[in-house]
């Protein structure tokens, strides 16, 4: 019976969960600079299959193109994934998403370079559901968030680009005053 249950589970897993991890390249532009900076992330479908598949769907559709980094805390984290960040004057930046949440897949600690889904606090989100598109990248180990958030991958190239973003000047909402946008995302195998 246990073998049947295991086989049933494997058959229900998305294909990306069974094969080698996917790698995504993120091209970033700082302000009016013409040169692009690159960050490369490896996804972890073994730890977060639903989150990984959702992220890949958003990457393939161009969802992140033109979005601005909307949170930057020095040497701590940078955050992206709110479609309203495309509008420079939006007062709601940091609250948007694709219109759905994802179930929690809490399996890995939050370490430097971790891709971590954003979510609302336990007081209003006791199921710890993740935002459907917003994620942050930890720039240090964050033990207080480990066991509380879905970690779905890690930076394998370009962490220094994210460190630089985190040290840019920000407004009172931690939004970088220099516009730093995603020019493109692409799957790379």
C-alpha positions as YAML, in Angstrom:
chain: A
units: angstrom
residues:
- id: 1
  name: UNK
  ca: [0.00, 0.00, 0.00]
- id: 2
  name: UNK
  ca: [2.85, 2.42, 0.85]
- id: 3
  name: UNK
  ca: [4.53, 1.76, -2.51]
- id: 4
  name: UNK
  ca: [1.26, 2.47, -4.33]
- id: 5
  name: UNK
  ca: [0.85, 5.75, -2.41]
- id: 6
  name: UNK
  ca: [4.42, 6.77, -3.25]
- id: 7
  name: UNK
  ca: [3.96, 5.96, -6.94]
- id: 8
  name: UNK
  ca: [0.71, 7.89, -6.98]
- id: 9
  name: UNK
  ca: [2.45, 10.90, -5.43]
- id: 10
  name: UNK
  ca: [5.32, 10.75, -7.95]
- id: 11
  name: UNK
  ca: [2.83, 10.59, -10.83]
- id: 12
  name: UNK
  ca: [1.06, 13.68, -9.51]
- id: 13
  name: UNK
  ca: [4.26, 15.70, -9.18]
- id: 14
  name: UNK
  ca: [4.97, 18.26, -11.89]
- id: 15
  name: UNK
  ca: [7.59, 17.16, -14.40]
- id: 16
  name: UNK
  ca: [10.02, 19.83, -13.15]
- id: 17
  name: UNK
  ca: [9.96, 18.16, -9.74]
- id: 18
  name: UNK
  ca: [11.27, 14.88, -11.09]
- id: 19
  name: UNK
  ca: [14.13, 16.09, -13.28]
- id: 20
  name: UNK
  ca: [17.14, 18.31, -12.63]
- id: 21
  name: UNK
  ca: [16.58, 21.73, -11.24]
- id: 22
  name: UNK
  ca: [15.79, 24.63, -13.53]
- id: 23
  name: UNK
  ca: [18.01, 27.69, -13.75]
- id: 24
  name: UNK
  ca: [16.63, 31.18, -14.42]
- id: 25
  name: UNK
  ca: [18.62, 34.17, -15.60]
- id: 26
  name: UNK
  ca: [17.41, 37.60, -14.48]
- id: 27
  name: UNK
  ca: [18.66, 40.67, -16.37]
- id: 28
  name: UNK
  ca: [18.58, 43.85, -14.25]
- id: 29
  name: UNK
  ca: [19.02, 47.51, -15.20]
- id: 30
  name: UNK
  ca: [20.04, 50.16, -12.68]
- id: 31
  name: UNK
  ca: [18.46, 53.56, -13.33]
- id: 32
  name: UNK
  ca: [19.45, 54.93, -16.72]
- id: 33
  name: UNK
  ca: [22.51, 52.75, -17.15]
- id: 34
  name: UNK
  ca: [22.65, 50.97, -20.49]
- id: 35
  name: UNK
  ca: [24.55, 47.93, -19.24]
- id: 36
  name: UNK
  ca: [22.57, 45.08, -17.76]
- id: 37
  name: UNK
  ca: [23.56, 43.09, -14.69]
- id: 38
  name: UNK
  ca: [22.83, 39.39, -14.43]
- id: 39
  name: UNK
  ca: [21.63, 37.28, -11.52]
- id: 40
  name: UNK
  ca: [21.25, 33.53, -12.01]
- id: 41
  name: UNK
  ca: [19.09, 31.40, -9.71]
- id: 42
  name: UNK
  ca: [18.70, 27.64, -9.41]
- id: 43
  name: UNK
  ca: [15.24, 26.45, -8.44]
- id: 44
  name: UNK
  ca: [14.56, 23.66, -5.96]
- id: 45
  name: UNK
  ca: [11.48, 21.70, -7.03]
- id: 46
  name: UNK
  ca: [12.30, 18.95, -4.49]
- id: 47
  name: UNK
  ca: [11.59, 21.37, -1.62]
- id: 48
  name: UNK
  ca: [8.86, 23.49, -3.21]
- id: 49
  name: UNK
  ca: [7.31, 21.88, -6.30]
- id: 50
  name: UNK
  ca: [4.18, 24.07, -6.53]
- id: 51
  name: UNK
  ca: [6.10, 27.29, -5.92]
- id: 52
  name: UNK
  ca: [8.77, 26.36, -8.46]
- id: 53
  name: UNK
  ca: [6.21, 25.52, -11.14]
- id: 54
  name: UNK
  ca: [4.37, 28.78, -10.47]
- id: 55
  name: UNK
  ca: [7.61, 30.80, -10.71]
- id: 56
  name: UNK
  ca: [8.52, 29.09, -14.00]
- id: 57
  name: UNK
  ca: [5.05, 29.87, -15.38]
- id: 58
  name: UNK
  ca: [5.51, 33.54, -14.47]
- id: 59
  name: UNK
  ca: [9.03, 33.64, -15.94]
- id: 60
  name: UNK
  ca: [7.87, 32.07, -19.23]
- id: 61
  name: UNK
  ca: [4.98, 34.55, -19.51]
- id: 62
  name: UNK
  ca: [7.24, 37.60, -19.00]
- id: 63
  name: UNK
  ca: [5.41, 38.51, -15.78]
- id: 64
  name: UNK
  ca: [8.47, 40.05, -14.09]
- id: 65
  name: UNK
  ca: [9.61, 42.13, -17.10]
- id: 66
  name: UNK
  ca: [9.57, 45.83, -16.24]
- id: 67
  name: UNK
  ca: [8.97, 45.32, -12.53]
- id: 68
  name: UNK
  ca: [11.06, 47.33, -10.10]
- id: 69
  name: UNK
  ca: [12.77, 46.07, -6.99]
- id: 70
  name: UNK
  ca: [10.37, 47.46, -4.40]
- id: 71
  name: UNK
  ca: [12.15, 46.61, -1.16]
- id: 72
  name: UNK
  ca: [15.84, 46.90, -0.37]
- id: 73
  name: UNK
  ca: [17.18, 46.56, 3.15]
- id: 74
  name: UNK
  ca: [20.97, 46.89, 3.43]
- id: 75
  name: UNK
  ca: [22.79, 43.58, 3.75]
- id: 76
  name: UNK
  ca: [19.48, 41.87, 4.63]
- id: 77
  name: UNK
  ca: [17.20, 41.37, 1.59]
- id: 78
  name: UNK
  ca: [15.86, 42.68, -1.71]
- id: 79
  name: UNK
  ca: [12.31, 42.04, -2.92]
- id: 80
  name: UNK
  ca: [10.51, 41.97, -6.26]
- id: 81
  name: UNK
  ca: [7.35, 40.55, -7.81]
- id: 82
  name: UNK
  ca: [4.67, 43.21, -7.42]
- id: 83
  name: UNK
  ca: [3.21, 44.09, -10.83]
- id: 84
  name: UNK
  ca: [2.15, 47.53, -9.55]
- id: 85
  name: UNK
  ca: [5.88, 48.40, -9.28]
- id: 86
  name: UNK
  ca: [5.84, 48.97, -13.05]
- id: 87
  name: UNK
  ca: [4.00, 52.21, -12.31]
- id: 88
  name: UNK
  ca: [6.49, 54.64, -10.76]
- id: 89
  name: UNK
  ca: [3.79, 56.48, -8.82]
- id: 90
  name: UNK
  ca: [1.79, 53.59, -7.46]
- id: 91
  name: UNK
  ca: [1.10, 54.02, -3.75]
- id: 92
  name: UNK
  ca: [0.21, 50.34, -3.41]
- id: 93
  name: UNK
  ca: [3.62, 48.94, -4.36]
- id: 94
  name: UNK
  ca: [4.39, 45.96, -2.18]
- id: 95
  name: UNK
  ca: [0.79, 44.80, -1.88]
- id: 96
  name: UNK
  ca: [0.15, 43.32, -5.33]
- id: 97
  name: UNK
  ca: [0.44, 39.96, -6.95]
- id: 98
  name: UNK
  ca: [-1.12, 37.82, -9.65]
- id: 99
  name: UNK
  ca: [-4.44, 37.50, -7.80]
- id: 100
  name: UNK
  ca: [-3.82, 34.23, -5.99]
- id: 101
  name: UNK
  ca: [-1.73, 32.75, -3.20]
- id: 102
  name: UNK
  ca: [0.24, 29.52, -2.98]
- id: 103
  name: UNK
  ca: [0.17, 26.93, -0.22]
- id: 104
  name: UNK
  ca: [3.13, 26.96, 2.15]
- id: 105
  name: UNK
  ca: [5.99, 24.59, 1.28]
- id: 106
  name: UNK
  ca: [8.23, 25.22, 4.26]
- id: 107
  name: UNK
  ca: [11.18, 22.84, 4.01]
- id: 108
  name: UNK
  ca: [14.44, 24.81, 3.92]
- id: 109
  name: UNK
  ca: [16.15, 27.40, 6.12]
- id: 110
  name: UNK
  ca: [16.54, 31.00, 4.94]
- id: 111
  name: UNK
  ca: [20.22, 31.50, 4.16]
- id: 112
  name: UNK
  ca: [22.25, 34.02, 2.19]
- id: 113
  name: UNK
  ca: [21.18, 33.68, -1.43]
- id: 114
  name: UNK
  ca: [17.85, 31.93, -0.71]
- id: 115
  name: UNK
  ca: [14.85, 32.74, -2.92]
- id: 116
  name: UNK
  ca: [11.99, 33.09, -0.45]
- id: 117
  name: UNK
  ca: [8.29, 33.68, -1.12]
- id: 118
  name: UNK
  ca: [6.84, 36.75, 0.55]
- id: 119
  name: UNK
  ca: [3.73, 36.34, 2.67]
- id: 120
  name: UNK
  ca: [1.49, 38.13, 5.10]
- id: 121
  name: UNK
  ca: [2.07, 37.72, 8.86]
- id: 122
  name: UNK
  ca: [0.63, 34.75, 10.80]
- id: 123
  name: UNK
  ca: [-1.90, 36.99, 12.55]
- id: 124
  name: UNK
  ca: [-3.81, 37.43, 9.28]
- id: 125
  name: UNK
  ca: [-2.38, 34.41, 7.44]
- id: 126
  name: UNK
  ca: [-2.27, 31.44, 9.85]
- id: 127
  name: UNK
  ca: [-1.88, 28.95, 6.97]
- id: 128
  name: UNK
  ca: [1.34, 30.77, 5.96]
- id: 129
  name: UNK
  ca: [0.19, 30.93, 2.34]
- id: 130
  name: UNK
  ca: [2.73, 32.59, 0.04]
- id: 131
  name: UNK
  ca: [2.12, 35.51, -2.28]
- id: 132
  name: UNK
  ca: [1.65, 34.26, -5.84]
- id: 133
  name: UNK
  ca: [4.54, 36.29, -7.29]
- id: 134
  name: UNK
  ca: [6.41, 38.37, -4.72]
- id: 135
  name: UNK
  ca: [9.66, 36.93, -3.46]
- id: 136
  name: UNK
  ca: [12.74, 38.18, -1.71]
- id: 137
  name: UNK
  ca: [16.35, 37.14, -1.81]
- id: 138
  name: UNK
  ca: [18.10, 36.88, 1.54]
- id: 139
  name: UNK
  ca: [21.48, 38.60, 1.65]
- id: 140
  name: UNK
  ca: [22.37, 37.04, 4.99]
- id: 141
  name: UNK
  ca: [21.23, 34.00, 6.95]
- id: 142
  name: UNK
  ca: [17.88, 34.87, 8.58]
- id: 143
  name: UNK
  ca: [17.14, 32.28, 11.31]
- id: 144
  name: UNK
  ca: [14.01, 34.16, 12.45]
- id: 145
  name: UNK
  ca: [12.38, 33.47, 9.04]
- id: 146
  name: UNK
  ca: [13.53, 29.86, 8.76]
- id: 147
  name: UNK
  ca: [10.60, 27.51, 9.31]
- id: 148
  name: UNK
  ca: [8.16, 30.30, 8.45]
- id: 149
  name: UNK
  ca: [8.57, 30.91, 4.70]
- id: 150
  name: UNK
  ca: [8.76, 28.87, 1.51]
- id: 151
  name: UNK
  ca: [12.32, 28.73, 0.14]
- id: 152
  name: UNK
  ca: [12.29, 27.65, -3.52]
- id: 153
  name: UNK
  ca: [15.80, 28.18, -4.81]
- id: 154
  name: UNK
  ca: [19.08, 29.99, -4.46]
- id: 155
  name: UNK
  ca: [21.31, 32.49, -6.23]
- id: 156
  name: UNK
  ca: [24.19, 30.76, -8.01]
- id: 157
  name: UNK
  ca: [25.64, 33.83, -9.80]
- id: 158
  name: UNK
  ca: [25.40, 37.57, -9.23]
- id: 159
  name: UNK
  ca: [24.72, 37.89, -5.51]
- id: 160
  name: UNK
  ca: [26.98, 40.95, -5.54]
- id: 161
  name: UNK
  ca: [24.44, 42.69, -7.83]
- id: 162
  name: UNK
  ca: [21.76, 42.14, -5.19]
- id: 163
  name: UNK
  ca: [24.11, 43.33, -2.43]
- id: 164
  name: UNK
  ca: [24.57, 46.54, -4.43]
- id: 165
  name: UNK
  ca: [20.79, 46.98, -4.78]
- id: 166
  name: UNK
  ca: [20.34, 46.52, -1.02]
- id: 167
  name: UNK
  ca: [22.77, 49.36, -0.32]
- id: 168
  name: UNK
  ca: [21.07, 51.92, -2.58]
- id: 169
  name: UNK
  ca: [19.27, 54.81, -0.93]
- id: 170
  name: UNK
  ca: [15.57, 54.16, -0.25]
- id: 171
  name: UNK
  ca: [12.44, 56.02, 0.78]
- id: 172
  name: UNK
  ca: [10.64, 55.43, 4.08]
- id: 173
  name: UNK
  ca: [9.08, 52.22, 2.67]
- id: 174
  name: UNK
  ca: [12.47, 50.70, 1.76]
- id: 175
  name: UNK
  ca: [11.72, 51.35, -1.95]
- id: 176
  name: UNK
  ca: [14.97, 52.20, -3.81]
- id: 177
  name: UNK
  ca: [14.93, 55.83, -4.93]
- id: 178
  name: UNK
  ca: [16.89, 54.86, -8.05]
- id: 179
  name: UNK
  ca: [14.64, 52.79, -10.28]
- id: 180
  name: UNK
  ca: [16.09, 49.28, -10.60]
- id: 181
  name: UNK
  ca: [14.10, 47.08, -12.95]
- id: 182
  name: UNK
  ca: [14.01, 43.58, -14.36]
- id: 183
  name: UNK
  ca: [14.61, 43.84, -18.10]
- id: 184
  name: UNK
  ca: [14.03, 40.14, -18.72]
- id: 185
  name: UNK
  ca: [13.89, 36.68, -17.20]
- id: 186
  name: UNK
  ca: [14.61, 33.50, -19.09]
- id: 187
  name: UNK
  ca: [14.86, 29.81, -18.39]
- id: 188
  name: UNK
  ca: [18.30, 28.40, -18.99]
- id: 189
  name: UNK
  ca: [19.10, 24.69, -18.82]
...
